[in-house]
Amino acid sequence: MKEQDRMEQHLDKLTKKVMDSSLESPSSNFTANIMMRLEKSIETKTIVYKPPITKWGWMGIAAVVVGIALFVVYGNAEPISWLENVDLSVLSNNKVSETVSGITISKIVMYSIILFGALWFVQVQLIKRQVEQRLSY
Amino acid sequence: MNTDDQKCIEAILNGDANAYSLLVNRYKDLVFTLALRMMKHHEEAEEVAQDSFIKAYRSLDKFKGDSKFSTWMYRVTYNTCLDRLKKNKRQQNTVAIDEFTEHKVKTIDNALDKIEKEERQLAIKQCLDQLSNEDNYLLTLYYFDELSLDEIAEIIGLKPNNVKVKLFRSRKRLATVLKQQLDNETIESYERTGSYGAAFR
C-alpha cells in the first residue's frame, strides 16, 4: 500500500477516535420543552391565509364591470337625472389634481413600472417555493 | 426508512402528537451534538436543536419518506444552524492544512492515547472548537452517524465528490489542530523516547 494511502488510513482512524468520544446530550427537560411548545401551538388558533379578495369577490367585481360595460354599450342614451344633481367638479378642481396634471410619465417609465411589478409577483412565488423546498426532502 | 420511525410518523399524522416525543428522544443527542458543533455554544445549540424539532414537526406532512427520517432531520438542523449563524453574523474559523506523513499521524494518535481521559476530552473539545462549523458538521455526520457520502451530500446540498474532498480536508485540519492542541514539545518527546510519561520526568 502506498505511503499516502497508509497515511489516510491512519488519519481516518484518528478522526474516528476523536469524533466517537464526543456525543453530547441536551438538558434533561429537552423533550418536555419541545412537547410543551408544540401543545401551545396546537391550542392557539391556526391563522389560515385568507386572500384580501375571495374568489366570490372577484366574480362579483367581474359581474359589476361586465354589467357597466354592457350598460354603456347597449343602455339608453338618456342621462340619469339623479346623477346630474351630484357635483363632481371637486374631483378635478383641487390642489392635488392641479399639481399632478403637470406631471407626465414617459412610456419607458410606465413599462418599467409595469415590468417591475410583474417581476415582484414572480419573485414572491419563487421565494415561497424555495422556502418550501428547504423543509421538504 | 426505519420501520419504527415510519410507524411514529403515521401515528403523528393521524393526530397522535405525543408520538413525536419518541422521535425526539431517539434523535435528540445527535441533533444536539450536530447543533453544538455548528454553534459552538451550549445554550444556543439547545435552542437551535429545539427549533429544528419544532420545524420538523410542522413540516412532517411534507416528508416524503424516500429516505431516512434522521437524514431529513439533520438537513433541517443544518439549515436552522445556518440561519442562526447568518443572523448572528458569525465569522468562520479558517485553519490551514498541514502536510502529514503516516509517522506524524501515528505519533499524534499515540500521544492522544497516553494522556489522561479528562485531559483527552478537554483537548478534543478545544480542538473541535477551533474547526469551522462545516468541518465539524461533516465529520460528525460521517463518523458519528456513519452516513454515506450520498446522504451527507443531500443534507448539505453538495455533490458526493465535493463531500469526499471536503471530508479529506476536514480530517487534515483536525489533525493539524490536534497537533497544536497537544503540546508540540510533548509530541516530540514522545517521538524521541516512545513514552508520553517520560516527557514529565
Tab-separated table of C-alpha atoms in Angstrom:
chain	number	residue	atom	x	y	z
A	1	MET	CA	0.000	0.000	0.000
A	2	LYS	CA	1.335	3.455	-0.821
A	3	GLU	CA	2.563	5.794	1.907
A	4	GLN	CA	-0.229	8.257	1.088
A	5	ASP	CA	-2.922	5.565	1.414
A	6	ARG	CA	-1.471	4.373	4.739
A	7	MET	CA	-1.376	7.963	5.990
A	8	GLU	CA	-5.024	8.427	5.033
A	9	GLN	CA	-5.966	5.191	6.777
A	10	HIS	CA	-4.309	6.356	9.999
A	11	LEU	CA	-5.858	9.789	9.641
A	12	ASP	CA	-9.248	8.125	9.265
A	13	LYS	CA	-8.640	6.065	12.418
A	14	LEU	CA	-7.509	9.132	14.378
A	15	THR	CA	-10.550	11.133	13.276
A	16	LYS	CA	-12.905	8.313	14.214
A	17	LYS	CA	-11.361	8.177	17.671
A	18	VAL	CA	-11.798	11.915	18.163
A	19	MET	CA	-15.375	12.076	16.839
A	20	ASP	CA	-16.519	8.890	18.611
A	21	SER	CA	-15.698	10.221	22.022
A	22	SER	CA	-17.858	13.246	21.881
A	23	LEU	CA	-21.634	12.636	21.691
A	24	GLU	CA	-23.316	15.344	23.743
A	25	SER	CA	-26.700	15.328	25.413
A	26	PRO	CA	-29.080	18.260	25.800
A	27	SER	CA	-30.721	19.222	29.111
A	28	SER	CA	-32.963	16.674	30.867
A	29	ASN	CA	-36.176	18.590	30.066
A	30	PHE	CA	-35.357	18.984	26.367
A	31	THR	CA	-38.116	16.686	25.109
A	32	ALA	CA	-40.644	18.072	27.598
A	33	ASN	CA	-39.912	21.637	26.420
A	34	ILE	CA	-40.469	20.680	22.803
A	35	MET	CA	-43.754	18.892	23.547
A	36	MET	CA	-44.930	21.888	25.600
A	37	ARG	CA	-44.173	24.279	22.748
A	38	LEU	CA	-45.999	22.020	20.327
A	39	GLU	CA	-49.022	21.773	22.617
A	40	LYS	CA	-49.212	25.542	22.893
A	41	SER	CA	-49.045	25.969	19.147
A	42	ILE	CA	-51.783	23.358	18.616
A	43	GLU	CA	-54.044	25.047	21.203
A	44	THR	CA	-53.830	28.532	19.746
A	45	LYS	CA	-55.932	29.004	16.662
A	46	THR	CA	-54.029	28.484	13.491
A	47	ILE	CA	-54.027	31.560	11.331
A	48	VAL	CA	-55.090	30.445	7.906
A	49	TYR	CA	-54.133	32.583	4.966
A	50	LYS	CA	-57.171	34.431	3.637
A	51	PRO	CA	-56.741	36.350	0.427
A	52	PRO	CA	-57.877	40.003	0.617
A	53	ILE	CA	-60.413	39.422	-2.199
A	54	THR	CA	-62.045	36.000	-2.246
A	55	LYS	CA	-62.993	34.073	-5.340
A	56	TRP	CA	-66.629	35.159	-4.970
A	57	GLY	CA	-65.442	38.736	-4.516
A	58	TRP	CA	-63.609	38.581	-7.827
A	59	MET	CA	-66.659	37.096	-9.529
A	60	GLY	CA	-68.822	39.893	-8.121
A	61	ILE	CA	-66.374	42.558	-9.313
A	62	ALA	CA	-66.255	40.937	-12.759
A	63	ALA	CA	-70.076	40.880	-12.886
A	64	VAL	CA	-70.280	44.586	-11.991
A	65	VAL	CA	-67.647	45.541	-14.565
A	66	VAL	CA	-69.345	43.484	-17.279
A	67	GLY	CA	-72.702	44.969	-16.271
A	68	ILE	CA	-71.392	48.532	-16.536
A	69	ALA	CA	-69.716	47.764	-19.865
A	70	LEU	CA	-72.940	46.304	-21.261
A	71	PHE	CA	-74.921	49.250	-19.953
A	72	VAL	CA	-72.543	51.707	-21.572
A	73	VAL	CA	-72.662	49.901	-24.886
A	74	TYR	CA	-76.310	48.918	-25.064
A	75	GLY	CA	-78.018	51.072	-22.413
A	76	ASN	CA	-80.347	54.014	-23.260
A	77	ALA	CA	-78.694	57.269	-24.265
A	78	GLU	CA	-80.743	59.436	-21.886
A	79	PRO	CA	-78.769	60.776	-18.930
A	80	ILE	CA	-79.688	59.539	-15.470
A	81	SER	CA	-81.443	62.505	-13.761
A	82	TRP	CA	-80.149	61.932	-10.207
A	83	LEU	CA	-76.562	61.881	-11.424
A	84	GLU	CA	-76.929	65.449	-12.740
A	85	ASN	CA	-77.505	66.701	-9.180
A	86	VAL	CA	-74.200	65.341	-7.935
A	87	ASP	CA	-71.370	67.875	-8.137
A	88	LEU	CA	-68.239	66.009	-9.195
A	89	SER	CA	-66.192	69.110	-10.055
A	90	VAL	CA	-64.309	68.749	-6.711
A	91	LEU	CA	-62.530	65.748	-8.226
A	92	SER	CA	-60.868	67.928	-10.859
A	93	ASN	CA	-60.769	71.343	-9.107
A	94	ASN	CA	-58.429	70.649	-6.215
A	95	LYS	CA	-54.767	71.273	-5.416
A	96	VAL	CA	-53.705	67.641	-5.847
A	97	SER	CA	-55.210	67.335	-9.321
A	98	GLU	CA	-53.696	70.665	-10.384
A	99	THR	CA	-50.236	69.590	-9.192
A	100	VAL	CA	-50.445	66.130	-10.724
A	101	SER	CA	-51.856	67.314	-14.050
A	102	GLY	CA	-48.478	68.880	-14.873
A	103	ILE	CA	-46.647	65.582	-14.453
A	104	THR	CA	-46.180	63.384	-17.490
A	105	ILE	CA	-44.815	59.861	-17.402
A	106	SER	CA	-42.855	58.625	-20.360
A	107	LYS	CA	-43.656	55.268	-21.923
A	108	ILE	CA	-40.319	53.824	-20.798
A	109	VAL	CA	-41.051	54.717	-17.170
A	110	MET	CA	-44.536	53.267	-17.400
A	111	TYR	CA	-43.300	50.000	-18.941
A	112	SER	CA	-40.568	49.829	-16.291
A	113	ILE	CA	-43.129	50.204	-13.505
A	114	ILE	CA	-45.342	47.514	-15.019
A	115	LEU	CA	-42.364	45.165	-15.587
A	116	PHE	CA	-41.074	45.736	-12.054
A	117	GLY	CA	-44.494	44.964	-10.635
A	118	ALA	CA	-44.739	41.749	-12.658
A	119	LEU	CA	-41.226	40.659	-11.575
A	120	TRP	CA	-42.077	41.340	-7.950
A	121	PHE	CA	-45.030	38.932	-8.124
A	122	VAL	CA	-42.864	36.294	-9.823
A	123	GLN	CA	-40.178	36.626	-7.118
A	124	VAL	CA	-42.704	36.137	-4.339
A	125	GLN	CA	-43.716	32.788	-5.848
A	126	LEU	CA	-40.089	31.703	-6.337
A	127	ILE	CA	-39.114	32.585	-2.766
A	128	LYS	CA	-42.184	30.763	-1.435
A	129	ARG	CA	-41.221	27.636	-3.406
A	130	GLN	CA	-37.606	27.863	-2.181
A	131	VAL	CA	-38.704	28.017	1.472
A	132	GLU	CA	-40.998	25.008	0.997
A	133	GLN	CA	-38.203	23.028	-0.684
A	134	ARG	CA	-35.874	23.656	2.251
A	135	LEU	CA	-38.294	21.881	4.535
A	136	SER	CA	-39.178	19.025	2.222
A	137	TYR	CA	-36.918	16.101	1.293
B	1	MET	CA	-36.766	4.219	6.259
B	2	ASN	CA	-36.657	2.673	9.735
B	3	THR	CA	-39.997	0.890	10.419
B	4	ASP	CA	-40.284	2.322	13.921
B	5	ASP	CA	-39.815	5.837	12.603
B	6	GLN	CA	-42.388	5.204	9.903
B	7	LYS	CA	-44.945	3.980	12.463
B	8	CYS	CA	-44.313	7.031	14.635
B	9	ILE	CA	-44.762	9.414	11.736
B	10	GLU	CA	-48.002	7.719	10.675
B	11	ALA	CA	-49.323	7.998	14.227
B	12	ILE	CA	-48.396	11.685	14.397
B	13	LEU	CA	-50.018	12.464	11.066
B	14	ASN	CA	-53.138	10.651	12.268
B	15	GLY	CA	-53.362	13.035	15.208
B	16	ASP	CA	-51.266	11.452	17.967
B	17	ALA	CA	-48.926	14.398	18.674
B	18	ASN	CA	-47.436	12.632	21.725
B	19	ALA	CA	-45.851	10.027	19.460
B	20	TYR	CA	-43.424	12.761	18.396
B	21	SER	CA	-41.720	12.546	21.787
B	22	LEU	CA	-40.462	9.081	20.763
B	23	LEU	CA	-38.776	10.521	17.696
B	24	VAL	CA	-37.349	13.405	19.709
B	25	ASN	CA	-35.859	11.059	22.308
B	26	ARG	CA	-34.414	8.861	19.606
B	27	TYR	CA	-32.563	11.646	17.791
B	28	LYS	CA	-32.109	14.416	20.328
B	29	ASP	CA	-28.499	13.534	21.220
B	30	LEU	CA	-27.244	13.551	17.682
B	31	VAL	CA	-29.254	16.607	16.651
B	32	PHE	CA	-27.957	18.436	19.701
B	33	THR	CA	-24.373	17.306	19.045
B	34	LEU	CA	-24.622	18.488	15.446
B	35	ALA	CA	-26.055	21.821	16.564
B	36	LEU	CA	-23.301	22.168	19.166
B	37	ARG	CA	-20.630	21.508	16.532
B	38	MET	CA	-22.049	24.253	14.361
B	39	MET	CA	-22.965	26.825	17.017
B	40	LYS	CA	-20.092	26.121	19.498
B	41	HIS	CA	-22.271	27.427	22.310
B	42	HIS	CA	-24.278	25.145	24.594
B	43	GLU	CA	-27.409	27.270	25.157
B	44	GLU	CA	-27.637	28.370	21.558
B	45	ALA	CA	-27.189	24.788	20.368
B	46	GLU	CA	-30.058	23.694	22.618
B	47	GLU	CA	-32.301	26.441	21.223
B	48	VAL	CA	-31.377	25.541	17.655
B	49	ALA	CA	-31.953	21.840	18.328
B	50	GLN	CA	-35.395	22.597	19.787
B	51	ASP	CA	-36.268	24.883	16.870
B	52	SER	CA	-35.186	22.141	14.451
B	53	PHE	CA	-37.510	19.591	16.039
B	54	ILE	CA	-40.386	22.095	16.048
B	55	LYS	CA	-39.807	22.917	12.366
B	56	ALA	CA	-39.619	19.223	11.516
B	57	TYR	CA	-42.918	18.552	13.312
B	58	ARG	CA	-44.661	21.353	11.422
B	59	SER	CA	-43.358	20.040	8.104
B	60	LEU	CA	-43.932	16.349	8.790
B	61	ASP	CA	-46.642	16.191	6.148
B	62	LYS	CA	-44.050	17.306	3.565
B	63	PHE	CA	-41.684	14.436	4.458
B	64	LYS	CA	-41.986	12.034	1.551
B	65	GLY	CA	-40.377	9.012	3.243
B	66	ASP	CA	-37.972	8.342	0.356
B	67	SER	CA	-35.058	8.475	2.764
B	68	LYS	CA	-34.422	8.055	6.475
B	69	PHE	CA	-36.158	10.396	8.871
B	70	SER	CA	-32.799	11.011	10.555
B	71	THR	CA	-31.248	12.265	7.296
B	72	TRP	CA	-34.143	14.659	6.806
B	73	MET	CA	-33.887	15.774	10.421
B	74	TYR	CA	-30.166	16.502	10.020
B	75	ARG	CA	-30.914	18.587	6.950
B	76	VAL	CA	-33.468	20.644	8.874
B	77	THR	CA	-30.917	21.039	11.694
B	78	TYR	CA	-28.186	22.100	9.272
B	79	ASN	CA	-30.420	24.738	7.680
B	80	THR	CA	-31.605	26.003	11.071
B	81	CYS	CA	-27.978	26.354	12.190
B	82	LEU	CA	-27.063	28.236	9.018
B	83	ASP	CA	-29.996	30.610	9.509
B	84	ARG	CA	-28.980	31.309	13.101
B	85	LEU	CA	-25.316	31.805	12.151
B	86	LYS	CA	-26.313	34.241	9.398
B	87	LYS	CA	-28.484	36.112	11.877
B	88	ASN	CA	-25.614	36.337	14.366
B	89	LYS	CA	-23.175	37.096	11.527
B	90	ARG	CA	-20.655	34.655	12.950
B	91	GLN	CA	-17.270	34.512	11.348
B	92	GLN	CA	-15.880	31.171	10.318
B	93	ASN	CA	-12.559	29.902	11.606
B	94	THR	CA	-10.043	29.106	8.909
B	95	VAL	CA	-7.448	26.524	9.766
B	96	ALA	CA	-4.505	25.968	7.461
B	97	ILE	CA	-3.861	22.378	6.406
B	98	ASP	CA	-0.523	20.877	7.376
B	99	GLU	CA	1.060	18.127	5.393
B	100	PHE	CA	1.190	14.802	7.201
B	101	THR	CA	3.090	11.587	6.879
B	102	GLU	CA	1.974	8.219	8.226
B	103	HIS	CA	4.513	8.556	11.011
B	104	LYS	CA	3.296	12.000	12.104
B	105	VAL	CA	-0.321	10.856	12.257
B	106	LYS	CA	0.618	7.753	14.266
B	107	THR	CA	2.594	9.919	16.687
B	108	ILE	CA	-0.386	12.221	17.324
B	109	ASP	CA	-2.657	9.190	17.733
B	110	ASN	CA	-0.357	7.561	20.262
B	111	ALA	CA	0.147	10.812	22.158
B	112	LEU	CA	-3.624	11.159	22.407
B	113	ASP	CA	-3.943	7.640	23.801
B	114	LYS	CA	-1.405	8.238	26.501
B	115	ILE	CA	-2.942	11.299	28.124
B	116	GLU	CA	-5.448	11.100	30.937
B	117	LYS	CA	-9.089	10.670	29.914
B	118	GLU	CA	-10.217	14.061	31.235
B	119	GLU	CA	-7.330	15.850	29.616
B	120	ARG	CA	-8.024	13.982	26.379
B	121	GLN	CA	-11.694	15.058	26.413
B	122	LEU	CA	-10.663	18.640	27.011
B	123	ALA	CA	-8.065	18.553	24.228
B	124	ILE	CA	-10.651	17.103	21.834
B	125	LYS	CA	-13.254	19.701	22.812
B	126	GLN	CA	-10.806	22.557	22.317
B	127	CYS	CA	-9.722	21.066	19.023
B	128	LEU	CA	-13.301	20.831	17.724
B	129	ASP	CA	-13.981	24.420	18.836
B	130	GLN	CA	-11.209	25.584	16.550
B	131	LEU	CA	-12.550	23.817	13.477
B	132	SER	CA	-15.054	25.567	11.227
B	133	ASN	CA	-18.793	24.853	11.600
B	134	GLU	CA	-18.884	22.986	8.315
B	135	ASP	CA	-15.841	20.803	9.121
B	136	ASN	CA	-17.423	19.902	12.451
B	137	TYR	CA	-20.778	19.073	10.932
B	138	LEU	CA	-19.294	16.947	8.120
B	139	LEU	CA	-17.049	14.969	10.436
B	140	THR	CA	-19.860	14.360	12.931
B	141	LEU	CA	-22.259	13.135	10.243
B	142	TYR	CA	-19.655	10.840	8.665
B	143	TYR	CA	-18.051	9.390	11.779
B	144	PHE	CA	-20.815	9.538	14.302
B	145	ASP	CA	-23.881	8.549	12.421
B	146	GLU	CA	-21.894	6.776	9.688
B	147	LEU	CA	-23.857	8.347	6.896
B	148	SER	CA	-22.817	7.665	3.314
B	149	LEU	CA	-21.348	10.354	1.082
B	150	ASP	CA	-24.612	10.468	-0.863
B	151	GLU	CA	-26.652	11.073	2.272
B	152	ILE	CA	-24.293	13.783	3.502
B	153	ALA	CA	-24.388	15.365	0.045
B	154	GLU	CA	-28.185	15.560	0.244
B	155	ILE	CA	-28.050	17.109	3.698
B	156	ILE	CA	-25.609	19.898	2.961
B	157	GLY	CA	-26.541	20.414	-0.680
B	158	LEU	CA	-23.296	19.405	-2.392
B	159	LYS	CA	-22.260	16.676	-4.817
B	160	PRO	CA	-20.867	13.441	-3.274
B	161	ASN	CA	-17.436	14.056	-4.835
B	162	ASN	CA	-17.269	17.502	-3.242
B	163	VAL	CA	-18.201	15.967	0.105
B	164	LYS	CA	-15.385	13.414	-0.284
B	165	VAL	CA	-12.827	16.149	-0.927
B	166	LYS	CA	-14.166	18.281	1.937
B	167	LEU	CA	-14.027	15.322	4.318
B	168	PHE	CA	-10.424	14.654	3.385
B	169	ARG	CA	-9.521	18.292	4.043
B	170	SER	CA	-11.514	18.367	7.280
B	171	ARG	CA	-9.605	15.342	8.593
B	172	LYS	CA	-6.303	17.056	7.836
B	173	ARG	CA	-7.416	20.233	9.568
B	174	LEU	CA	-8.495	18.190	12.572
B	175	ALA	CA	-5.069	16.568	12.758
B	176	THR	CA	-3.397	19.981	12.392
B	177	VAL	CA	-5.378	21.462	15.254
B	178	LEU	CA	-4.935	18.342	17.394
B	179	LYS	CA	-1.186	18.522	16.907
B	180	GLN	CA	-1.252	22.162	18.032
B	181	GLN	CA	-3.510	21.323	20.948
B	182	LEU	CA	-1.323	18.540	22.270
B	183	ASP	CA	1.816	20.299	23.319
B	184	ASN	CA	4.272	20.154	20.386
B	185	GLU	CA	7.157	19.645	22.711
B	186	THR	CA	5.387	16.703	24.306
B	187	ILE	CA	4.700	15.051	20.980
B	188	GLU	CA	8.364	15.397	20.059
B	189	SER	CA	9.393	13.917	23.417
B	190	TYR	CA	7.069	11.042	22.799
B	191	GLU	CA	8.628	10.579	19.415
B	192	ARG	CA	12.121	10.515	20.859
B	193	THR	CA	11.530	8.371	23.943
B	194	GLY	CA	8.442	6.453	22.803
B	195	SER	CA	6.693	7.302	26.072
B	196	TYR	CA	4.470	10.248	26.946
B	197	GLY	CA	5.186	9.917	30.634
B	198	ALA	CA	8.915	10.359	30.030
B	199	ALA	CA	8.319	13.970	28.932
B	200	PHE	CA	7.436	14.910	32.518
B	201	ARG	CA	10.396	13.319	34.294
